[in-house]
Amino acid sequence: MAVRTIHHRIGGGETAGVSTRTAPVWDPATGERQADVLLAEVADVDAAVQAARSALPGWSETSVTRRSRLMFAFRDLVEKHLDDLARIVSSEHGKVFEDAKAEVIRGMEMIDFACGIPQLLKGEYSDQVSAGIDLFSFRQPLGVVAGITPFNFPAMVPMWMHPIAIATGNTFVLKPSERDPSVCNLVAELYAEAGLPDGVFNLVHGDKVAVDAILDHRDIAAVSFVGSTPIARYVHERATAVGKRVQALGGAKNHGVVLPDADLDRAAEHLIAAAFGSAGQRCMAISVAVAVGDAAGPLVECLREKARAIKVGPGTEAGSEMGPVVAPEALERIRSYIGSGVEAGAELVVDGRELDVRGGGFFIGPTLFDRVTPEMDVYRDEIFGPVLVVVRVGSLQEAIDLINDNDWANGTAIFTSSGRAARHFQRRVQVGMIGVNVPIPVPMAFYSFGGWKQSLFGAHHIHGPEGIAFYTRAKVVTTRWPDEVDGSRDRGHLHFPTAV
Ligand code: NAD
């Protein structure tokens, strides 16, 4: 049976461009191919960039008030279509519907933030910095900017980028993940319905060919990337080499530290949610539980019980708490890591490979390892699936040292009833986002999101105030109107000017 083809959207209309290659889009709950997505060639990327270039003069000169109004209109449409957007995410990614809905809501908060663009773009003004001289600053858009995004938040992560890029006056080219691309087509339609001029938001689907074409394109001023660490590093190196501004967010291995003074049942409940929500396919998932001292025994017991109780099933089915993983290769990778953990001598407390879900979907159950040590693959690598490993340490300091020795540094959390321990942890740990009794400390839209070390390449975190800074450049203007001041104070001198 013929399946649907997912097209690009360039300059306001859906198009196949010159693409002939395609990739399968699965229904992870059944294992069936539900669509084919077109994979862009260099010429398709160029067409999107040219559409964005043509739209740039008009859009960047559109008043900030009108740009804000457009964001309000877009926001209303996203809210109206919340369920439609979430249904598409759930059907292509596999995550449960309520989780998909939460993702879209968190994305919508980015649009809420972008609606405030008149306030966010206010510059600074200093009167009379020298006799008759005033100084002011303002920010201008960069031009055509691009976003390259991962599969795990197909609606929200692009929304970390495009509302802010567009509200600040840029035009945008998005290359979403080829694994779950359709939701971005609906987003493009909603922008058009909101009244966004053609060419301001363009969508090209694709793989490495499209990514490389974006990185090398001379008319793209900046690239925002979110994905795995090796690709983030590559994107950063290749695009900065040709003078682009780049923010490239990478992978993660997030530790949740549990002190003996924590409410262990509550800590276990949060660790389980953070480890197994979205089948562990979140960059802020907790994949390592660090049990300190006497916490270990009872914590592992609570985790075992709660991991076993999780209801795994199709994301669209009411009652499912955890869906399948995104693709057959992901399933294979996760199964092989579980095998590697067993071989390395870790204690397999709950084995997700034993899960029996009817049908041919990409299901694997929650998996729990105890007595994992830092040299094991299951500790060192980002598995990106429903696998939680427990590392036992003797003290808070050992937990902090373990985290600081790890190359990834996206998020971390501590569970404790001691304010003193929490404060020590939050000040000493070398990680970008920290939760205190909060397992997934994803900042709200009006703060910025970003990890440290191998979890982010580039100087800017994403969205929030750093998003505004990333998508704009500052100008500082020094003015004098000579007629207004006493002429003797307005003479030119060969020495470097100082204030008078
Ligand atoms: P990925 O790196 O495989 O893909 C991300 C993007 O890069 C996709 O658009 C893909 O088409 C493209 N890409 C893939 N291989 C490429 C190559 N060889 N050359 C050029 N482009 C390539 O990541 P993924 O599997 O889609 O997403 C999961 C990863 O993203 C995890 O590592 C996760 O931790 C990370 N992630 C990080 C954050 C964060 O904020 N730090 C957020 C979400 C996801």
PDB file of N, CA and C in Angstrom, residues 146-150 157 161 172-177 210-212 214-215 223-227 231 235:
ATOM      1  N   ALA A 146      19.363  29.303  10.869  1.00  0.00           N
ATOM      2  CA  ALA A 146      18.859  27.936  10.671  1.00  0.00           C
ATOM      3  C   ALA A 146      18.837  27.162  11.977  1.00  0.00           C
ATOM      4  N   GLY A 147      17.927  26.179  12.041  1.00  0.00           N
ATOM      5  CA  GLY A 147      17.841  25.283  13.194  1.00  0.00           C
ATOM      6  C   GLY A 147      17.893  23.837  12.717  1.00  0.00           C
ATOM      7  N   ILE A 148      18.641  23.012  13.440  1.00  0.00           N
ATOM      8  CA  ILE A 148      18.737  21.571  13.139  1.00  0.00           C
ATOM      9  C   ILE A 148      18.400  20.852  14.439  1.00  0.00           C
ATOM     10  N   THR A 149      17.394  19.967  14.399  1.00  0.00           N
ATOM     11  CA  THR A 149      16.837  19.494  15.677  1.00  0.00           C
ATOM     12  C   THR A 149      16.756  17.966  15.756  1.00  0.00           C
ATOM     13  N   PRO A 150      16.653  17.430  16.978  1.00  0.00           N
ATOM     14  CA  PRO A 150      16.659  15.981  17.198  1.00  0.00           C
ATOM     15  C   PRO A 150      15.250  15.399  17.210  1.00  0.00           C
ATOM     16  N   VAL A 157      11.660  21.299  20.812  1.00  0.00           N
ATOM     17  CA  VAL A 157      13.028  21.802  20.578  1.00  0.00           C
ATOM     18  C   VAL A 157      13.069  22.814  19.420  1.00  0.00           C
ATOM     19  N   MET A 161      13.745  27.593  19.243  1.00  0.00           N
ATOM     20  CA  MET A 161      14.492  28.399  18.267  1.00  0.00           C
ATOM     21  C   MET A 161      13.606  29.370  17.491  1.00  0.00           C
ATOM     22  N   PHE A 172      13.913  32.185   8.849  1.00  0.00           N
ATOM     23  CA  PHE A 172      14.348  30.926   9.463  1.00  0.00           C
ATOM     24  C   PHE A 172      14.243  29.747   8.508  1.00  0.00           C
ATOM     25  N   VAL A 173      15.239  28.873   8.575  1.00  0.00           N
ATOM     26  CA  VAL A 173      15.191  27.592   7.861  1.00  0.00           C
ATOM     27  C   VAL A 173      15.335  26.487   8.906  1.00  0.00           C
ATOM     28  N   LEU A 174      14.334  25.613   8.973  1.00  0.00           N
ATOM     29  CA  LEU A 174      14.363  24.515   9.952  1.00  0.00           C
ATOM     30  C   LEU A 174      14.606  23.181   9.255  1.00  0.00           C
ATOM     31  N   LYS A 175      15.547  22.411   9.820  1.00  0.00           N
ATOM     32  CA  LYS A 175      15.762  21.026   9.364  1.00  0.00           C
ATOM     33  C   LYS A 175      15.512  20.134  10.585  1.00  0.00           C
ATOM     34  N   PRO A 176      14.270  19.640  10.701  1.00  0.00           N
ATOM     35  CA  PRO A 176      13.968  18.801  11.866  1.00  0.00           C
ATOM     36  C   PRO A 176      14.500  17.380  11.691  1.00  0.00           C
ATOM     37  N   SER A 177      14.313  16.565  12.723  1.00  0.00           N
ATOM     38  CA  SER A 177      14.728  15.161  12.622  1.00  0.00           C
ATOM     39  C   SER A 177      13.906  14.469  11.541  1.00  0.00           C
ATOM     40  N   ALA A 210      21.468  17.556   3.914  1.00  0.00           N
ATOM     41  CA  ALA A 210      20.828  18.853   4.204  1.00  0.00           C
ATOM     42  C   ALA A 210      21.586  19.591   5.301  1.00  0.00           C
ATOM     43  N   VAL A 211      22.028  18.847   6.318  1.00  0.00           N
ATOM     44  CA  VAL A 211      22.760  19.492   7.420  1.00  0.00           C
ATOM     45  C   VAL A 211      24.035  20.140   6.880  1.00  0.00           C
ATOM     46  N   ASP A 212      24.787  19.391   6.088  1.00  0.00           N
ATOM     47  CA  ASP A 212      26.040  19.945   5.561  1.00  0.00           C
ATOM     48  C   ASP A 212      25.778  21.162   4.673  1.00  0.00           C
ATOM     49  N   ILE A 214      23.431  23.276   5.002  1.00  0.00           N
ATOM     50  CA  ILE A 214      23.148  24.412   5.906  1.00  0.00           C
ATOM     51  C   ILE A 214      24.459  24.947   6.490  1.00  0.00           C
ATOM     52  N   LEU A 215      25.290  24.021   6.960  1.00  0.00           N
ATOM     53  CA  LEU A 215      26.530  24.451   7.634  1.00  0.00           C
ATOM     54  C   LEU A 215      27.429  25.241   6.689  1.00  0.00           C
ATOM     55  N   VAL A 223      23.577  29.175  13.173  1.00  0.00           N
ATOM     56  CA  VAL A 223      22.971  27.842  13.258  1.00  0.00           C
ATOM     57  C   VAL A 223      22.755  27.487  14.720  1.00  0.00           C
ATOM     58  N   SER A 224      21.527  27.057  15.032  1.00  0.00           N
ATOM     59  CA  SER A 224      21.233  26.461  16.337  1.00  0.00           C
ATOM     60  C   SER A 224      21.081  24.974  16.107  1.00  0.00           C
ATOM     61  N   PHE A 225      21.792  24.185  16.886  1.00  0.00           N
ATOM     62  CA  PHE A 225      21.711  22.732  16.737  1.00  0.00           C
ATOM     63  C   PHE A 225      21.398  22.122  18.089  1.00  0.00           C
ATOM     64  N   VAL A 226      20.550  21.082  18.089  1.00  0.00           N
ATOM     65  CA  VAL A 226      20.340  20.257  19.284  1.00  0.00           C
ATOM     66  C   VAL A 226      20.352  18.805  18.820  1.00  0.00           C
ATOM     67  N   GLY A 227      21.152  17.972  19.487  1.00  0.00           N
ATOM     68  CA  GLY A 227      21.233  16.555  19.113  1.00  0.00           C
ATOM     69  C   GLY A 227      22.315  15.874  19.921  1.00  0.00           C
ATOM     70  N   ILE A 231      27.637  14.834  16.879  1.00  0.00           N
ATOM     71  CA  ILE A 231      27.135  15.683  15.784  1.00  0.00           C
ATOM     72  C   ILE A 231      27.174  17.157  16.213  1.00  0.00           C
ATOM     73  N   VAL A 235      28.982  19.933  14.042  1.00  0.00           N
ATOM     74  CA  VAL A 235      28.240  21.117  13.555  1.00  0.00           C
ATOM     75  C   VAL A 235      28.954  22.384  14.001  1.00  0.00           C
TER      76      VAL A 235
END
